[in-house]
Coordinates of C-alpha atoms and ligand atoms in Angstrom, one line a residue:
M9 CA -11.0 73.1 57.4
F10 CA -14.3 71.3 57.6
N11 CA -12.4 68.0 58.1
V12 CA -10.5 69.7 61.1
M13 CA -13.9 70.7 62.6
Q14 CA -15.3 67.0 61.9
V15 CA -12.3 65.5 63.7
A16 CA -12.6 67.9 66.6
R17 CA -16.3 67.1 66.9
Q18 CA -15.8 63.3 66.8
L19 CA -13.0 63.6 69.4
K20 CA -15.2 65.7 71.6
S21 CA -17.9 63.1 71.3
A22 CA -15.3 60.4 72.2
V23 CA -14.5 62.3 75.3
L24 CA -18.0 63.2 76.4
A25 CA -19.6 59.7 75.9
D26 CA -23.0 61.5 76.1
P27 CA -26.0 59.5 75.1
E28 CA -28.2 62.6 74.6
R29 CA -25.7 64.1 72.3
F30 CA -25.2 60.9 70.4
Y31 CA -29.1 60.2 69.9
S32 CA -29.8 63.9 69.0
N33 CA -27.2 64.4 66.5
E34 CA -25.6 61.1 65.4
T35 CA -27.8 58.1 65.2
G36 CA -31.5 57.9 64.2
A37 CA -33.3 54.8 63.6
W38 CA -32.1 51.6 62.3
V39 CA -34.7 50.8 59.9
T40 CA -35.1 51.2 56.1
G41 CA -33.8 54.3 54.8
L42 CA -31.5 54.8 58.1
P43 CA -33.2 58.2 58.8
K44 CA -31.2 60.6 60.8
P45 CA -33.0 62.1 64.1
Q46 CA -33.9 65.3 62.2
D47 CA -35.5 63.3 59.3
I48 CA -37.7 61.0 61.2
Q49 CA -41.3 61.8 60.5
V50 CA -44.3 60.5 62.0
V51 CA -47.3 59.7 59.9
T52 CA -49.5 57.1 61.3
G53 CA -47.6 56.6 64.7
R54 CA -46.8 52.8 63.4
E55 CA -44.0 53.3 61.1
P56 CA -41.0 51.4 62.8
F57 CA -38.0 53.4 64.4
W58 CA -36.3 50.7 66.3
I59 CA -32.8 51.1 67.4
N60 CA -31.8 47.8 68.8
L61 CA -29.7 45.0 67.2
G62 CA -32.4 42.3 67.1
Y63 CA -32.7 39.0 68.4
W64 CA -32.4 36.6 65.5
R65 CA -33.1 33.1 66.9
D66 CA -36.6 32.4 65.5
V67 CA -36.6 34.8 62.5
E68 CA -35.3 34.9 58.8
R69 CA -31.9 36.2 58.9
V70 CA -30.4 38.4 56.2
D71 CA -28.1 37.0 53.4
E72 CA -27.2 37.6 49.9
T73 CA -30.3 36.3 48.5
N74 CA -32.8 38.5 50.5
C75 CA -31.0 41.7 51.4
E76 CA -33.6 43.7 49.4
R77 CA -35.9 42.8 52.3
V78 CA -33.5 43.8 55.0
G79 CA -35.9 46.4 56.4
E80 CA -38.7 44.1 56.9
L81 CA -36.3 41.3 58.3
F82 CA -34.4 43.8 60.8
M83 CA -37.8 45.2 62.2
D84 CA -39.0 41.7 62.8
A85 CA -35.8 40.7 64.9
Q86 CA -36.0 44.1 66.8
A87 CA -39.4 43.4 67.8
Q88 CA -38.6 39.8 69.0
M89 CA -36.0 41.3 71.4
A90 CA -38.9 43.4 72.9
H91 CA -40.9 40.1 73.1
L92 CA -38.0 38.3 74.6
L93 CA -37.9 40.9 77.4
A94 CA -41.7 40.8 77.9
R95 CA -41.6 36.8 78.2
T96 CA -38.6 37.1 80.6
A97 CA -40.5 39.6 82.9
R98 CA -43.8 37.5 82.6
L99 CA -45.3 40.7 81.6
S100 CA -49.1 40.6 82.4
E101 CA -52.2 42.8 82.6
H102 CA -51.7 43.9 86.4
D103 CA -48.3 45.1 85.9
S104 CA -47.0 48.7 86.4
V105 CA -44.0 49.0 84.1
L106 CA -41.0 51.5 83.9
D107 CA -39.2 51.6 80.5
C108 CA -35.6 53.2 80.7
G109 CA -34.1 54.3 77.5
F110 CA -37.2 53.9 75.0
G111 CA -35.7 55.0 72.0
Y112 CA -38.9 56.2 69.7
A113 CA -41.0 54.1 71.8
D114 CA -41.6 51.1 69.5
Q115 CA -41.3 48.8 72.4
D116 CA -43.8 50.6 74.5
I117 CA -46.5 50.3 71.7
L118 CA -45.8 46.7 71.1
W119 CA -45.9 45.9 75.1
A120 CA -49.1 48.0 75.5
E121 CA -50.9 46.5 72.5
E122 CA -49.8 42.7 72.9
Y123 CA -49.5 42.3 76.7
R124 CA -51.8 45.0 78.0
P125 CA -50.0 46.0 81.2
A126 CA -51.9 48.3 83.4
R127 CA -49.4 51.1 82.6
I128 CA -46.2 52.1 81.1
I129 CA -43.9 55.1 82.3
G130 CA -41.1 55.6 79.9
I131 CA -38.2 57.8 80.6
N132 CA -35.5 58.8 78.1
V133 CA -32.6 61.4 78.1
T134 CA -33.1 62.2 74.3
P135 CA -35.7 65.0 74.0
N136 CA -36.2 64.5 70.2
Q137 CA -37.1 60.9 71.0
V138 CA -39.4 61.7 73.8
R139 CA -41.3 64.2 71.5
I140 CA -41.6 61.5 68.8
G141 CA -42.5 58.7 71.2
Q142 CA -45.3 61.0 72.7
E143 CA -46.7 61.9 69.2
R144 CA -46.8 58.2 68.3
V145 CA -48.6 57.0 71.5
K146 CA -51.0 59.7 71.0
L147 CA -51.7 58.8 67.3
T148 CA -52.1 55.2 68.4
G149 CA -54.5 56.1 70.9
L150 CA -52.2 54.4 73.8
D151 CA -51.8 57.5 75.6
T152 CA -54.1 56.4 78.5
V153 CA -51.6 53.5 79.1
V154 CA -48.3 54.7 78.2
R155 CA -46.7 57.8 79.4
L156 CA -43.3 58.9 78.0
E157 CA -41.1 61.6 79.8
L158 CA -37.7 63.2 79.6
G159 CA -35.6 62.0 82.3
S160 CA -32.6 59.9 83.2
A161 CA -32.6 56.3 84.3
T162 CA -29.9 57.2 86.8
R163 CA -32.4 59.7 88.7
I164 CA -35.6 58.2 88.4
P165 CA -38.4 60.7 89.1
Y166 CA -40.6 58.3 91.0
G167 CA -41.1 57.0 94.5
S168 CA -40.1 54.0 96.1
G169 CA -41.9 50.7 95.4
E170 CA -44.1 52.1 92.5
F171 CA -43.5 49.6 89.9
D172 CA -43.7 45.8 89.3
V173 CA -41.3 45.7 86.2
A174 CA -38.4 47.6 85.3
F175 CA -37.1 47.4 81.6
A176 CA -33.8 48.6 80.0
L177 CA -33.8 47.4 76.3
E178 CA -30.1 47.9 74.9
S179 CA -29.9 51.2 76.9
A180 CA -28.2 50.4 80.2
M181 CA -24.6 50.4 78.6
H182 CA -25.2 54.2 78.0
F183 CA -26.3 55.1 81.4
R184 CA -24.0 57.2 83.6
T185 CA -23.7 55.0 85.2
R186 CA -25.1 51.6 85.0
G187 CA -24.4 50.9 88.5
D188 CA -26.5 54.0 89.7
F189 CA -29.5 52.6 87.4
L190 CA -29.3 49.4 89.3
R191 CA -29.7 51.2 92.5
E192 CA -32.4 53.4 91.4
A193 CA -34.3 50.4 89.6
F194 CA -34.0 48.5 93.1
R195 CA -35.5 51.6 94.8
V196 CA -38.6 52.0 92.5
L197 CA -39.6 48.4 92.4
R198 CA -41.9 46.9 94.8
P199 CA -41.0 43.8 96.7
G200 CA -41.3 40.8 94.2
G201 CA -40.7 43.3 91.3
R202 CA -38.6 42.2 88.4
L203 CA -35.7 43.9 86.5
V204 CA -35.3 42.7 83.1
M205 CA -32.5 44.0 80.6
A206 CA -30.9 43.4 77.1
D207 CA -27.3 44.6 77.5
M208 CA -23.8 44.3 76.4
C209 CA -20.7 43.0 78.5
Q210 CA -17.7 40.9 78.4
K211 CA -17.6 37.0 79.1
T212 CA -14.5 37.4 80.7
D213 CA -12.1 40.3 81.1
R214 CA -10.9 41.4 77.6
E215 CA -9.3 44.8 78.9
S216 CA -6.2 44.0 80.7
G217 CA -4.9 41.6 78.1
S218 CA -5.2 43.8 75.2
G219 CA -2.4 46.2 73.9
L220 CA -2.5 50.1 74.0
R221 CA -3.5 50.6 70.4
R222 CA -6.5 48.2 70.9
R223 CA -7.4 49.7 74.2
L224 CA -7.4 53.3 72.8
R225 CA -9.4 52.2 69.7
H226 CA -12.1 50.7 72.0
R227 CA -12.1 53.8 74.2
Y228 CA -12.6 56.1 71.3
W229 CA -15.5 54.0 69.8
R230 CA -17.2 53.5 73.0
G231 CA -16.9 57.3 73.8
R232 CA -18.3 58.2 70.5
M233 CA -21.1 55.8 70.8
A234 CA -21.6 57.0 74.5
F235 CA -20.7 53.8 76.2
P236 CA -18.8 55.1 79.3
E237 CA -15.9 53.3 80.4
A238 CA -17.2 52.6 83.9
N239 CA -20.0 50.3 82.2
V240 CA -17.4 47.9 80.8
W241 CA -18.3 44.9 82.8
T242 CA -17.6 41.2 82.7
T243 CA -20.6 38.9 83.4
Q244 CA -19.1 38.1 86.6
R245 CA -18.9 41.7 87.7
Y246 CA -22.5 42.2 86.5
L247 CA -23.8 39.5 88.7
T248 CA -21.8 40.9 91.7
E249 CA -23.2 44.4 91.0
L250 CA -26.8 43.1 90.9
R251 CA -26.5 41.3 94.2
E252 CA -24.5 44.0 96.0
V253 CA -27.6 46.5 95.1
G254 CA -29.9 43.9 96.8
F255 CA -31.3 41.9 94.0
Q256 CA -31.9 38.1 94.1
K257 CA -32.5 35.4 91.7
V258 CA -30.0 37.2 89.4
R259 CA -29.2 35.6 86.0
L260 CA -27.5 36.6 82.7
E261 CA -28.6 34.4 79.9
S262 CA -26.4 34.8 76.8
I263 CA -28.0 35.5 73.5
A264 CA -24.8 36.9 71.9
S265 CA -24.8 34.2 69.1
D266 CA -28.4 35.0 68.2
V267 CA -27.4 38.8 68.0
Y268 CA -24.0 39.8 66.9
P269 CA -23.4 37.6 63.7
A270 CA -26.9 38.3 62.3
V271 CA -27.0 42.0 63.1
N272 CA -23.5 42.4 61.6
T273 CA -24.9 41.1 58.3
A274 CA -28.2 42.9 58.5
L275 CA -26.4 46.4 59.0
A276 CA -24.1 45.6 56.0
A277 CA -27.3 45.0 54.0
L278 CA -29.2 48.0 55.5
R279 CA -26.3 50.4 54.8
G280 CA -25.7 48.9 51.3
M281 CA -29.4 49.0 50.2
T282 CA -29.8 52.6 51.6
A283 CA -26.7 53.8 49.6
A284 CA -28.2 51.8 46.4
E285 CA -31.6 53.6 46.8
R286 CA -30.1 56.9 47.4
K287 CA -27.4 56.9 44.9
P288 CA -28.0 54.2 42.4
G289 CA -25.0 55.1 40.2
D290 CA -22.5 54.7 43.2
I291 CA -23.3 51.2 44.2
T292 CA -25.2 48.4 42.7
V293 CA -27.4 45.7 44.5
A294 CA -24.8 43.1 43.1
K295 CA -22.1 44.9 45.1
V296 CA -24.4 44.9 48.2
R297 CA -24.9 41.2 47.9
E298 CA -21.2 40.8 47.8
D299 CA -20.7 42.8 51.0
V300 CA -23.4 40.9 52.7
R301 CA -21.8 37.6 51.7
R302 CA -18.4 38.8 53.0
A303 CA -20.0 40.0 56.3
R304 CA -21.7 36.7 56.6
Q305 CA -18.3 34.8 56.5
M306 CA -16.6 37.0 59.2
E307 CA -15.1 35.4 62.3
F308 CA -16.8 36.3 65.5
E309 CA -14.1 38.5 66.8
Q310 CA -14.2 40.6 63.5
L311 CA -17.9 41.5 64.1
Q312 CA -18.6 45.2 64.5
W313 CA -19.7 45.2 68.1
L314 CA -16.4 43.3 69.3
T315 CA -14.2 45.7 67.2
L316 CA -15.9 48.9 68.4
F317 CA -16.9 48.0 72.0
N318 CA -14.8 44.9 72.8
C319 CA -18.1 43.4 74.1
D320 CA -18.5 39.7 73.2
E321 CA -21.4 39.2 75.5
Y322 CA -24.9 40.1 74.8
A323 CA -27.2 39.0 77.6
I324 CA -30.7 39.1 78.9
V325 CA -30.3 40.2 82.4
H326 CA -33.0 39.1 85.0
A327 CA -33.3 40.1 88.6
E328 CA -35.9 40.2 91.4
K329 CA -36.3 42.6 94.4
P330 CA -36.8 40.2 97.4
Ligands
SAM6 C1 -29.9 51.8 71.7 S1 -31.1 52.8 72.1 C2 -32.3 51.7 72.4 C3 -33.6 52.3 72.1 C4 -35.0 51.2 72.2 N1 -34.8 50.4 73.4 C5 -35.0 50.4 71.2 O1 -34.9 49.1 71.2 O2 -35.4 51.0 69.9 C6 -30.5 53.4 73.7 C7 -31.7 54.3 74.2 O3 -31.4 54.6 75.6 C8 -31.5 56.0 75.8 N2 -30.8 56.6 77.1 C9 -29.3 56.7 77.1 N3 -29.0 57.1 78.3 C10 -30.1 57.2 79.1 C11 -30.5 57.6 80.5 N4 -29.4 57.9 81.5 N5 -31.8 57.6 81.0 C12 -32.7 57.1 80.1 N6 -32.7 56.8 78.9 C13 -31.3 56.9 78.4 C14 -31.3 56.7 74.5 O4 -31.8 58.0 74.5 C15 -31.8 55.9 73.6 O5 -33.2 55.9 73.5

């Protein structure tokens, strides 16, 4: 009976592709211990709760010799993703920033402290994340600079031309739809304003060539992880959509090789070490090392994000409003 209910819930999630549901019930933070949304506890406000795949170019990657330190290594790579977005946007003290899909607000704390923009407004559809983000911003004393609100990136509750920078750090693939977000981002940016995103897409069309079983499998997983079909774009389509909205100086810089292989290994280590700590009798650290070694040897096409989402591109997207 329980299993029937569980399968029904999973199918419902796959059909709904609803990010609020996904982040409220199914996935918490991708940090040490993999806490579920309801288990996240704020103490100092500085404990990490990132939920991104990480940018692993200049940091130590996880392997079978260091997998005990996966929490620390993962966190470094996740913070690097936020730094990469800030550098791409040339984030500075004068900027008024809109952050769409801020998770538990780790990136806003990092940007506020290290780049000191004039203000950051964050919007997020997941109520639990907004509440935790607000608590953290208050505890860290950043609430004069950072304001976090419940709201959707597809209906931004701000007037035209209010922001210098709009960010979407690994969130736009969830927006219903990404196209609606691009129009809204264009509206709320001032002339000269920059849109910078970290996002997933396909280098070339991978959908039409694949068989029915594969297509159904990708649809199922994208739905369950709240990635609507309308957002399955190729790089070319992405560039065209940005230009059609009115953006100029559009570019997509591929960082897929510095994201997908390393995070695949890191997640194998994080899951294994979490299980080994929770139930030491069930899995040994030696077994985790072996799983990590196997993860490291996978071909690109076997990596988790390709098999689930069929997205072989991970890009930093940059565009300017003329
Ligand atoms: C993969 S998480 C990334 C979180 C954060 N950027 C990080 O790196 O830790 C995606 C985030 O997008 C948010 N989100 C999804 N749809 C949204 C929407 N329409 N408007 C605003 N936020 C949304 C989710 O609630 C979640 O916080």
